[in-house]
Each structure stands twice: as C-alpha cells, then as structure tokens.
XYZ file of C-alpha atoms in Angstrom:
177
model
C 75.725 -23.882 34.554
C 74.610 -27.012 32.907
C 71.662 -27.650 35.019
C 70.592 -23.884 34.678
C 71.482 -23.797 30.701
C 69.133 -27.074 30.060
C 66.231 -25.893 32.680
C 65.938 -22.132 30.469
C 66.412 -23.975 27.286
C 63.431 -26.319 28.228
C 61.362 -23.678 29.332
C 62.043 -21.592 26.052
C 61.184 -23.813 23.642
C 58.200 -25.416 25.804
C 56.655 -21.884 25.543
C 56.158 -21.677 21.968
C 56.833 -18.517 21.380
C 57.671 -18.219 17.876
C 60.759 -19.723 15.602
C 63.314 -17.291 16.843
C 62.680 -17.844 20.461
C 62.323 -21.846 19.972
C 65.719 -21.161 18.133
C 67.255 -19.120 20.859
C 66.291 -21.832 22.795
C 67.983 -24.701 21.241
C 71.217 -22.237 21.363
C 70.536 -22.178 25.151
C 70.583 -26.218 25.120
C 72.996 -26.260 22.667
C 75.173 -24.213 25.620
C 74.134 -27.009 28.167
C 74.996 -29.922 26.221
C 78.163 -28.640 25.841
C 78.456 -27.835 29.666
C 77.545 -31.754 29.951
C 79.986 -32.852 27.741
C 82.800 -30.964 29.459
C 81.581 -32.279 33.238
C 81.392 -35.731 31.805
C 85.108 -35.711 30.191
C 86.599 -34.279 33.444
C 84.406 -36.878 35.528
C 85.295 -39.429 33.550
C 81.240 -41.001 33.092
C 81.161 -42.307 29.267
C 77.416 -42.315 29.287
C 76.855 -38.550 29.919
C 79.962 -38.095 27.214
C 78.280 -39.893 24.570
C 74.526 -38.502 25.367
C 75.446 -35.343 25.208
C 77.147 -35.867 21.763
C 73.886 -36.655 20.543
C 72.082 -34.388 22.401
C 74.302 -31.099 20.928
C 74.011 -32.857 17.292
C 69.993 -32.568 17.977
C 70.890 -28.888 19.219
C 72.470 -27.510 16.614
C 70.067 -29.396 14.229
C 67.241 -27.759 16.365
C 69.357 -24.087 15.785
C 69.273 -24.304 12.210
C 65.276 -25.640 11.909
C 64.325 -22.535 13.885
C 66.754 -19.648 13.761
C 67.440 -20.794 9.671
C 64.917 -22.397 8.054
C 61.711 -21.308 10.039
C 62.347 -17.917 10.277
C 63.466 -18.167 6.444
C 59.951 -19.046 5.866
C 58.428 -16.344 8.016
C 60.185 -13.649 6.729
C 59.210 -15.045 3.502
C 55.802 -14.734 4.087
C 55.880 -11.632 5.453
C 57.196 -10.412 2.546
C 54.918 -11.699 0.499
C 52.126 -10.519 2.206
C 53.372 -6.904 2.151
C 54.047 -6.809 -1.563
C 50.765 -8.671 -1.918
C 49.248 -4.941 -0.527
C 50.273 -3.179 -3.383
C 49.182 -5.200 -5.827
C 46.414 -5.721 -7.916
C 43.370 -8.439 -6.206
C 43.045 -9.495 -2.878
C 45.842 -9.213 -0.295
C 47.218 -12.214 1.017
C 48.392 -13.163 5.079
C 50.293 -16.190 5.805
C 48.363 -18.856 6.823
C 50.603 -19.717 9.556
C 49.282 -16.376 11.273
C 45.967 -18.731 12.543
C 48.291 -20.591 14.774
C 49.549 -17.377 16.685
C 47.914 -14.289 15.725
C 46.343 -11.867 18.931
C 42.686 -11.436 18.240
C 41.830 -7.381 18.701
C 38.118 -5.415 18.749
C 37.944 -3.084 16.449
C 38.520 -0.696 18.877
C 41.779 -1.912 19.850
C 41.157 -4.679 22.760
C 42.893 -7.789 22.653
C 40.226 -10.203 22.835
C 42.712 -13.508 22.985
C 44.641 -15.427 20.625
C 43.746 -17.373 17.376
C 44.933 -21.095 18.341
C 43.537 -22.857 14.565
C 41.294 -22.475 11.714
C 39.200 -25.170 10.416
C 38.648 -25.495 6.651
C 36.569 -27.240 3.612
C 39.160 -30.623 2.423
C 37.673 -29.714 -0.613
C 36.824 -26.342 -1.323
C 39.643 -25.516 0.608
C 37.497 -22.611 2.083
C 38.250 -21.222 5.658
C 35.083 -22.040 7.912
C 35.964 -20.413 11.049
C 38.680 -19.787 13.280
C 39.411 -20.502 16.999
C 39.988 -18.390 19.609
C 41.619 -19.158 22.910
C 41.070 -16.916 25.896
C 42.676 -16.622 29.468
C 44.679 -18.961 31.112
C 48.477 -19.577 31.454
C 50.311 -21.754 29.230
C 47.072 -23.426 28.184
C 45.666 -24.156 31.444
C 42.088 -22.552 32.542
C 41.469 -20.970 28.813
C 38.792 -21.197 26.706
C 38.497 -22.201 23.251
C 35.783 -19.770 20.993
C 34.193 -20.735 17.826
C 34.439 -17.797 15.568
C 32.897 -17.660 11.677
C 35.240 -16.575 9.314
C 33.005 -13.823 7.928
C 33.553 -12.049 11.509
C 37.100 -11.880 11.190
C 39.174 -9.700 9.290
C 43.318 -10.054 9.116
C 45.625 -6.612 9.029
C 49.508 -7.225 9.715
C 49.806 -9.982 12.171
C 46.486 -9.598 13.891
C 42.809 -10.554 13.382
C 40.653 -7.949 13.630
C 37.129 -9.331 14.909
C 34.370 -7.038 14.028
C 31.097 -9.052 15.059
C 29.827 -7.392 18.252
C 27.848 -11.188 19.192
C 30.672 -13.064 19.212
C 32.923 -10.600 21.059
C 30.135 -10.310 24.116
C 30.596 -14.437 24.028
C 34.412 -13.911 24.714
C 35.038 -11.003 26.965
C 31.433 -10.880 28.671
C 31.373 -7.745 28.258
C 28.928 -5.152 25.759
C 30.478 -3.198 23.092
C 29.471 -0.251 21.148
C 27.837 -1.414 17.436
C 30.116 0.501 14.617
C-alpha cells in the first residue's frame, strides 16, 4: 500500500492539475508516509521511521498549501471576478487564469491551453499570451505567440477571435465572423 500510495501521490501532484488535485495529492502521500512509518516501526529500520516523520510533516504542510490556502485564493478570485460582472467598469479575471486557462474559437473549438502571459515591467500592460498545443505532459507541444488584442477572457476560458493566428495553431481555415 505504501509503494502504491507514494507512486499515485507522485503522479498527482506531478500533473499539475490544479490546487485541489495537487492537494488531493499530498493527502494521497500523506496516506503513504504514514504506511512507511508503520512498516518501519514493525521492521524495526530507524531511518525509514524518522524520514517518514518528516516526510508526513511536509504532507500535511503540502495539504493545507493546496486544499486550504490555494484554493482559498481561487475561490477568492472567482468571486471576485463574478461580482466584478455586475458592476460598474470593466470586468475583471484572475490573473492566475493565464497559467491554466483552455484556449476556445469562437465557435467553440478548443484550440490548446494558455501556458503564460508576458507583460510591460512598467506599464504593467499585458503584451500577449502563450499558447501551448498538443503533446502529453509537455512533451511534443508547441508553444504559440498570441497578441493580447486577439484574445478575449469569459469564465475560465480565453476566447481567441483572430482567424490568422488560429490557422497558425490548428492548421486548419476557419470561417471570418
């Protein structure tokens, strides 16, 4: 169970998948490490005891940074970017949505995924954004340039409206709007 608890765990977090599953994740380890620690008393092997009494401190430290904290902030964000919708002004969208966001035509298609944005240090204006495509875990994608101006954000989504740039990514024609 150990072995198997600390493999999943590893593969979890490794994914990236967002501060819930990293946090689910740690709980998985945190699971393991505690599997350790119970093989190691009834084996008698101090050095696997005391590791893993470090190793489920870092855990549990790693449960509360994602599955308190982080997804504290999220659903902070969220929030604010919902009530930010019925206000007066411009809406706002989390920042944090550049780092994960799926990229969508405007028809629908998922395009890829935003990976970064790249801004002014000091007008502290967003330049453009980047766009990974295809892949698996990283390996074989490709990374797309994409202006700023050709992107538009609703929910937790860009919405990319510039019919150039989305024949450079999918290689394929779409209809002008």
């Amino acid at each position: 169970m150990a072995t198997i608890a600390t493999v999943t765990a590893a593969l979890v977090t490794a994914s990236n998948l967002g501060s819930r599953i990293t946090g689910y994740g740690f709980a998985v380890f945190t699971v393991g490490s505690v599997a350790w620690l119970a093989l190691a008393f009834l084996t008698n092997q101090p050095a696997l005891l005391w590791t893993n009494i470090l190793l489920t401190g870092l855990n549990l430290f790693g449960v509360w940074r994602w599955l308190g904290r982080q997804s504290r902030i999220e659903e902070g964000a969220s929030l604010a970017a919902e009530k930010s919708e019925r206000t007066p002004g411009e809406a706002l969208f989390p920042v944090s949505t550049l780092l994960k966001a799926p990229v969508q035509s405007h028809s629908g298609d998922e395009v890829g995924n935003c990976v970064d944005g790249m801004a002014g240090c000091s007008s502290g204006r967003l330049h453009y954004v980047v766009v990974a495509k295809g892949g698996v875990g990283g390996v074989g994608e490709t990374l797309h340039r994409l202006p700023w101006g050709a992107t538009k954000v609703e929910a937790d989504r860009l919405i990319l409206d510039c019919v150039d740039e989305l024949k450079e990514i999918t290689g394929k024609e779409w209809p002008v709007r």
